[in-house]
Amino acid sequence: RVRDQIRDKDWRVLVPYLWTYEAAHMVSRYVKTGELSQRLASQTLLAFTDAFSIIIGRESPAALAEFAQANDLSAYDAAYVMLARVEATSLATVDARMREVAIHLGVSIVE
C-alpha cells in the first residue's frame, strides 16, 4: 500500500542516513547468495533511488542519541521518527512503538 501511494502521488521519500547501510546490506545479501550480480545490485539501488525520489537525511549523532533516549527508541528507529518530525512529513512504518511515539509527537502516519 505505501509503495503504491508513493508511486501514485509522486512523493519524495525521506530516509535517514542509516538507510544507505540498510539498502547496501540488503542487496549484498542477494549478491552473496548468487541471486543478483554485483552489477545488477548496483543498478537496482540506483534505479530504486531515482524511481522514488529518495532524499537522504543527515541527522547529527548527538541529536539522534538524545531523541532516542527521550522517546525510549533504539537509535535505528529514532532516526526515522526524528526525520519525519524535523521535516514535518508523514512516517511509513508498521512498527507499533515507532507509530506510538510518532503519533504522540504529532507526526502523521502513512496508512
N, C-alpha and C. Protein backbone atom coordinates (compact mmCIF):
# COMPACT_ATOMS: atom_id res chain seq x y z
N ARG A 1 0.82 -1.21 0.00
CA ARG A 1 0.00 0.00 0.00
C ARG A 1 0.85 1.26 0.00
N VAL A 2 1.85 1.31 0.86
CA VAL A 2 2.70 2.51 0.93
C VAL A 2 3.40 2.73 -0.40
N ARG A 3 3.94 1.64 -0.98
CA ARG A 3 4.64 1.75 -2.26
C ARG A 3 3.72 2.34 -3.32
N ASP A 4 2.47 1.90 -3.36
CA ASP A 4 1.51 2.41 -4.34
C ASP A 4 1.21 3.88 -4.11
N GLN A 5 1.09 4.28 -2.85
CA GLN A 5 0.83 5.69 -2.54
C GLN A 5 2.01 6.56 -2.97
N ILE A 6 3.22 6.06 -2.72
CA ILE A 6 4.40 6.83 -3.10
C ILE A 6 4.44 7.01 -4.61
N ARG A 7 4.22 5.94 -5.33
CA ARG A 7 4.28 5.98 -6.79
C ARG A 7 3.15 6.84 -7.34
N ASP A 8 1.94 6.66 -6.86
CA ASP A 8 0.78 7.36 -7.38
C ASP A 8 0.82 8.86 -7.11
N LYS A 9 1.38 9.24 -5.98
CA LYS A 9 1.36 10.65 -5.60
C LYS A 9 2.68 11.36 -5.90
N ASP A 10 3.64 10.65 -6.49
CA ASP A 10 4.93 11.24 -6.82
C ASP A 10 5.57 11.90 -5.59
N TRP A 11 5.53 11.20 -4.47
CA TRP A 11 6.10 11.70 -3.23
C TRP A 11 7.61 11.66 -3.25
N ARG A 12 8.19 12.53 -2.46
CA ARG A 12 9.61 12.42 -2.12
C ARG A 12 9.67 11.47 -0.94
N VAL A 13 10.67 10.65 -0.90
CA VAL A 13 10.85 9.73 0.22
C VAL A 13 12.08 10.17 0.99
N LEU A 14 11.88 10.58 2.23
CA LEU A 14 12.98 11.00 3.10
C LEU A 14 13.41 9.82 3.94
N VAL A 15 14.70 9.54 3.96
CA VAL A 15 15.21 8.43 4.77
C VAL A 15 16.42 8.92 5.55
N PRO A 16 16.62 8.38 6.75
CA PRO A 16 17.82 8.76 7.49
C PRO A 16 19.05 8.17 6.81
N TYR A 17 20.21 8.70 7.12
CA TYR A 17 21.44 8.23 6.51
C TYR A 17 21.62 6.72 6.72
N LEU A 18 21.12 6.22 7.84
CA LEU A 18 21.17 4.80 8.15
C LEU A 18 20.63 3.95 7.01
N TRP A 19 19.67 4.46 6.27
CA TRP A 19 19.05 3.72 5.17
C TRP A 19 20.08 3.28 4.14
N THR A 20 21.12 4.09 3.92
CA THR A 20 22.13 3.71 2.91
C THR A 20 22.79 2.39 3.29
N TYR A 21 23.03 2.19 4.58
CA TYR A 21 23.61 0.94 5.05
C TYR A 21 22.61 -0.21 4.94
N GLU A 22 21.38 0.07 5.28
CA GLU A 22 20.36 -0.96 5.21
C GLU A 22 20.15 -1.42 3.76
N ALA A 23 20.09 -0.49 2.84
CA ALA A 23 19.89 -0.83 1.43
C ALA A 23 21.10 -1.60 0.89
N ALA A 24 22.29 -1.14 1.22
CA ALA A 24 23.50 -1.83 0.77
C ALA A 24 23.56 -3.24 1.33
N HIS A 25 23.20 -3.40 2.58
CA HIS A 25 23.20 -4.73 3.21
C HIS A 25 22.21 -5.65 2.51
N MET A 26 21.06 -5.13 2.19
CA MET A 26 20.03 -5.94 1.55
C MET A 26 20.52 -6.48 0.21
N VAL A 27 21.04 -5.62 -0.65
CA VAL A 27 21.47 -6.11 -1.96
C VAL A 27 22.73 -6.97 -1.84
N SER A 28 23.58 -6.69 -0.86
CA SER A 28 24.77 -7.51 -0.66
C SER A 28 24.40 -8.95 -0.34
N ARG A 29 23.34 -9.12 0.43
CA ARG A 29 22.87 -10.48 0.76
C ARG A 29 22.46 -11.22 -0.51
N TYR A 30 21.79 -10.52 -1.43
CA TYR A 30 21.38 -11.17 -2.69
C TYR A 30 22.59 -11.49 -3.57
N VAL A 31 23.59 -10.63 -3.55
CA VAL A 31 24.82 -10.91 -4.31
C VAL A 31 25.53 -12.12 -3.71
N LYS A 32 25.60 -12.15 -2.40
CA LYS A 32 26.28 -13.25 -1.71
C LYS A 32 25.63 -14.60 -1.99
N THR A 33 24.31 -14.63 -2.10
CA THR A 33 23.61 -15.89 -2.36
C THR A 33 23.54 -16.22 -3.85
N GLY A 34 24.04 -15.31 -4.68
CA GLY A 34 24.04 -15.55 -6.12
C GLY A 34 22.75 -15.17 -6.81
N GLU A 35 21.82 -14.57 -6.08
CA GLU A 35 20.54 -14.19 -6.68
C GLU A 35 20.65 -12.93 -7.54
N LEU A 36 21.67 -12.12 -7.28
CA LEU A 36 21.94 -10.92 -8.08
C LEU A 36 23.43 -10.84 -8.35
N SER A 37 23.78 -10.30 -9.51
CA SER A 37 25.19 -9.98 -9.78
C SER A 37 25.49 -8.64 -9.11
N GLN A 38 26.75 -8.36 -8.90
CA GLN A 38 27.11 -7.07 -8.29
C GLN A 38 26.64 -5.92 -9.17
N ARG A 39 26.79 -6.09 -10.46
CA ARG A 39 26.38 -5.04 -11.40
C ARG A 39 24.87 -4.78 -11.30
N LEU A 40 24.08 -5.86 -11.29
CA LEU A 40 22.63 -5.71 -11.20
C LEU A 40 22.22 -5.14 -9.84
N ALA A 41 22.92 -5.52 -8.79
CA ALA A 41 22.63 -4.99 -7.46
C ALA A 41 22.83 -3.47 -7.45
N SER A 42 23.93 -3.02 -8.01
CA SER A 42 24.20 -1.57 -8.06
C SER A 42 23.17 -0.85 -8.90
N GLN A 43 22.82 -1.43 -10.04
CA GLN A 43 21.80 -0.82 -10.90
C GLN A 43 20.45 -0.75 -10.20
N THR A 44 20.13 -1.80 -9.44
CA THR A 44 18.86 -1.85 -8.72
C THR A 44 18.79 -0.73 -7.69
N LEU A 45 19.85 -0.55 -6.93
CA LEU A 45 19.87 0.53 -5.92
C LEU A 45 19.72 1.89 -6.57
N LEU A 46 20.43 2.13 -7.65
CA LEU A 46 20.34 3.42 -8.34
C LEU A 46 18.93 3.64 -8.91
N ALA A 47 18.36 2.60 -9.51
CA ALA A 47 17.02 2.72 -10.08
C ALA A 47 15.98 2.97 -9.00
N PHE A 48 16.11 2.27 -7.88
CA PHE A 48 15.18 2.44 -6.77
C PHE A 48 15.25 3.87 -6.23
N THR A 49 16.46 4.35 -6.04
CA THR A 49 16.66 5.71 -5.54
C THR A 49 16.06 6.74 -6.48
N ASP A 50 16.27 6.56 -7.77
CA ASP A 50 15.72 7.50 -8.75
C ASP A 50 14.20 7.39 -8.87
N ALA A 51 13.68 6.18 -8.87
CA ALA A 51 12.24 5.96 -9.07
C ALA A 51 11.40 6.58 -7.96
N PHE A 52 11.90 6.56 -6.74
CA PHE A 52 11.12 7.05 -5.62
C PHE A 52 11.61 8.39 -5.06
N SER A 53 12.45 9.08 -5.80
CA SER A 53 12.96 10.39 -5.35
C SER A 53 13.41 10.34 -3.90
N ILE A 54 14.32 9.44 -3.59
CA ILE A 54 14.80 9.26 -2.23
C ILE A 54 15.77 10.36 -1.86
N ILE A 55 15.48 11.00 -0.75
CA ILE A 55 16.34 12.06 -0.21
C ILE A 55 16.89 11.57 1.11
N ILE A 56 18.21 11.60 1.23
CA ILE A 56 18.87 11.05 2.41
C ILE A 56 19.16 12.16 3.41
N GLY A 57 18.66 11.98 4.63
CA GLY A 57 18.86 12.96 5.70
C GLY A 57 20.26 12.89 6.29
N ARG A 58 20.62 13.89 7.01
CA ARG A 58 21.92 13.97 7.68
C ARG A 58 21.72 14.36 9.13
N GLU A 59 21.23 13.42 9.91
CA GLU A 59 20.96 13.70 11.32
C GLU A 59 22.26 13.70 12.12
N SER A 60 22.32 14.55 13.12
CA SER A 60 23.51 14.61 13.98
C SER A 60 23.47 13.48 14.99
N PRO A 61 24.60 12.82 15.23
CA PRO A 61 24.62 11.72 16.21
C PRO A 61 24.16 12.15 17.60
N ALA A 62 24.54 13.34 18.02
CA ALA A 62 24.15 13.81 19.35
C ALA A 62 22.64 14.02 19.44
N ALA A 63 22.08 14.66 18.43
CA ALA A 63 20.63 14.90 18.42
C ALA A 63 19.87 13.58 18.34
N LEU A 64 20.39 12.65 17.56
CA LEU A 64 19.75 11.35 17.42
C LEU A 64 19.77 10.58 18.74
N ALA A 65 20.91 10.58 19.41
CA ALA A 65 21.02 9.89 20.70
C ALA A 65 20.07 10.49 21.72
N GLU A 66 20.00 11.80 21.76
CA GLU A 66 19.10 12.49 22.70
C GLU A 66 17.64 12.16 22.39
N PHE A 67 17.29 12.19 21.11
CA PHE A 67 15.92 11.89 20.70
C PHE A 67 15.57 10.45 21.04
N ALA A 68 16.47 9.53 20.79
CA ALA A 68 16.23 8.11 21.08
C ALA A 68 16.00 7.90 22.57
N GLN A 69 16.85 8.49 23.40
CA GLN A 69 16.71 8.36 24.85
C GLN A 69 15.41 8.98 25.34
N ALA A 70 15.10 10.16 24.86
CA ALA A 70 13.90 10.87 25.31
C ALA A 70 12.62 10.13 24.95
N ASN A 71 12.68 9.33 23.88
CA ASN A 71 11.47 8.66 23.41
C ASN A 71 11.51 7.14 23.55
N ASP A 72 12.51 6.66 24.27
CA ASP A 72 12.65 5.23 24.54
C ASP A 72 12.60 4.40 23.24
N LEU A 73 13.40 4.83 22.27
CA LEU A 73 13.51 4.13 20.99
C LEU A 73 14.96 3.75 20.76
N SER A 74 15.18 2.73 19.95
CA SER A 74 16.55 2.44 19.52
C SER A 74 16.99 3.60 18.62
N ALA A 75 18.27 3.78 18.49
CA ALA A 75 18.77 4.83 17.60
C ALA A 75 18.31 4.58 16.17
N TYR A 76 18.23 3.32 15.79
CA TYR A 76 17.78 2.98 14.44
C TYR A 76 16.35 3.47 14.20
N ASP A 77 15.45 3.13 15.11
CA ASP A 77 14.05 3.55 14.96
C ASP A 77 13.90 5.05 15.14
N ALA A 78 14.65 5.60 16.07
CA ALA A 78 14.58 7.04 16.33
C ALA A 78 14.97 7.84 15.09
N ALA A 79 15.90 7.33 14.31
CA ALA A 79 16.35 8.05 13.11
C ALA A 79 15.18 8.33 12.17
N TYR A 80 14.32 7.35 11.99
CA TYR A 80 13.17 7.52 11.10
C TYR A 80 12.12 8.46 11.69
N VAL A 81 11.82 8.28 12.96
CA VAL A 81 10.80 9.12 13.60
C VAL A 81 11.29 10.56 13.69
N MET A 82 12.54 10.75 14.07
CA MET A 82 13.10 12.10 14.20
C MET A 82 13.10 12.81 12.85
N LEU A 83 13.47 12.12 11.79
CA LEU A 83 13.49 12.75 10.47
C LEU A 83 12.09 13.18 10.05
N ALA A 84 11.10 12.32 10.28
CA ALA A 84 9.72 12.68 9.94
C ALA A 84 9.28 13.91 10.72
N ARG A 85 9.65 13.97 12.00
CA ARG A 85 9.25 15.11 12.82
C ARG A 85 9.95 16.39 12.38
N VAL A 86 11.25 16.32 12.18
CA VAL A 86 12.03 17.50 11.79
C VAL A 86 11.58 18.04 10.43
N GLU A 87 11.29 17.13 9.52
CA GLU A 87 10.89 17.53 8.16
C GLU A 87 9.39 17.78 8.03
N ALA A 88 8.66 17.61 9.14
CA ALA A 88 7.20 17.82 9.15
C ALA A 88 6.52 17.02 8.03
N THR A 89 6.85 15.74 8.00
CA THR A 89 6.27 14.86 6.99
C THR A 89 5.71 13.62 7.66
N SER A 90 5.07 12.78 6.90
CA SER A 90 4.47 11.56 7.43
C SER A 90 5.51 10.45 7.57
N LEU A 91 5.20 9.49 8.43
CA LEU A 91 6.06 8.35 8.67
C LEU A 91 5.38 7.09 8.17
N ALA A 92 6.11 6.29 7.42
CA ALA A 92 5.60 4.99 6.96
C ALA A 92 6.31 3.91 7.76
N THR A 93 5.57 3.23 8.62
CA THR A 93 6.13 2.14 9.42
C THR A 93 5.02 1.21 9.87
N VAL A 94 5.40 -0.03 10.10
CA VAL A 94 4.45 -0.98 10.69
C VAL A 94 4.84 -1.27 12.14
N ASP A 95 5.93 -0.69 12.60
CA ASP A 95 6.40 -0.89 13.97
C ASP A 95 5.50 -0.16 14.96
N ALA A 96 4.93 -0.90 15.90
CA ALA A 96 3.96 -0.33 16.85
C ALA A 96 4.57 0.77 17.71
N ARG A 97 5.76 0.57 18.23
CA ARG A 97 6.38 1.58 19.10
C ARG A 97 6.71 2.85 18.33
N MET A 98 7.23 2.70 17.11
CA MET A 98 7.53 3.89 16.30
C MET A 98 6.25 4.66 16.00
N ARG A 99 5.19 3.94 15.69
CA ARG A 99 3.91 4.59 15.41
C ARG A 99 3.42 5.34 16.65
N GLU A 100 3.50 4.69 17.80
CA GLU A 100 3.04 5.29 19.06
C GLU A 100 3.79 6.59 19.36
N VAL A 101 5.10 6.55 19.24
CA VAL A 101 5.92 7.75 19.50
C VAL A 101 5.61 8.83 18.48
N ALA A 102 5.54 8.46 17.21
CA ALA A 102 5.28 9.43 16.17
C ALA A 102 3.95 10.14 16.40
N ILE A 103 2.91 9.37 16.68
CA ILE A 103 1.59 9.95 16.92
C ILE A 103 1.63 10.89 18.13
N HIS A 104 2.31 10.45 19.20
CA HIS A 104 2.45 11.28 20.40
C HIS A 104 3.14 12.61 20.08
N LEU A 105 4.08 12.58 19.13
CA LEU A 105 4.83 13.78 18.77
C LEU A 105 4.14 14.59 17.66
N GLY A 106 2.96 14.15 17.24
CA GLY A 106 2.22 14.89 16.22
C GLY A 106 2.62 14.56 14.80
N VAL A 107 3.34 13.46 14.60
CA VAL A 107 3.74 13.05 13.25
C VAL A 107 2.62 12.17 12.69
N SER A 108 2.19 12.48 11.49
CA SER A 108 1.15 11.67 10.86
C SER A 108 1.75 10.36 10.34
N ILE A 109 0.90 9.35 10.26
CA ILE A 109 1.32 8.03 9.81
C ILE A 109 0.72 7.74 8.45
N VAL A 110 1.54 7.21 7.54
CA VAL A 110 1.03 6.78 6.23
C VAL A 110 0.29 5.47 6.45
N GLU A 111 -0.95 5.43 6.08
CA GLU A 111 -1.77 4.22 6.27
C GLU A 111 -1.73 3.36 5.04
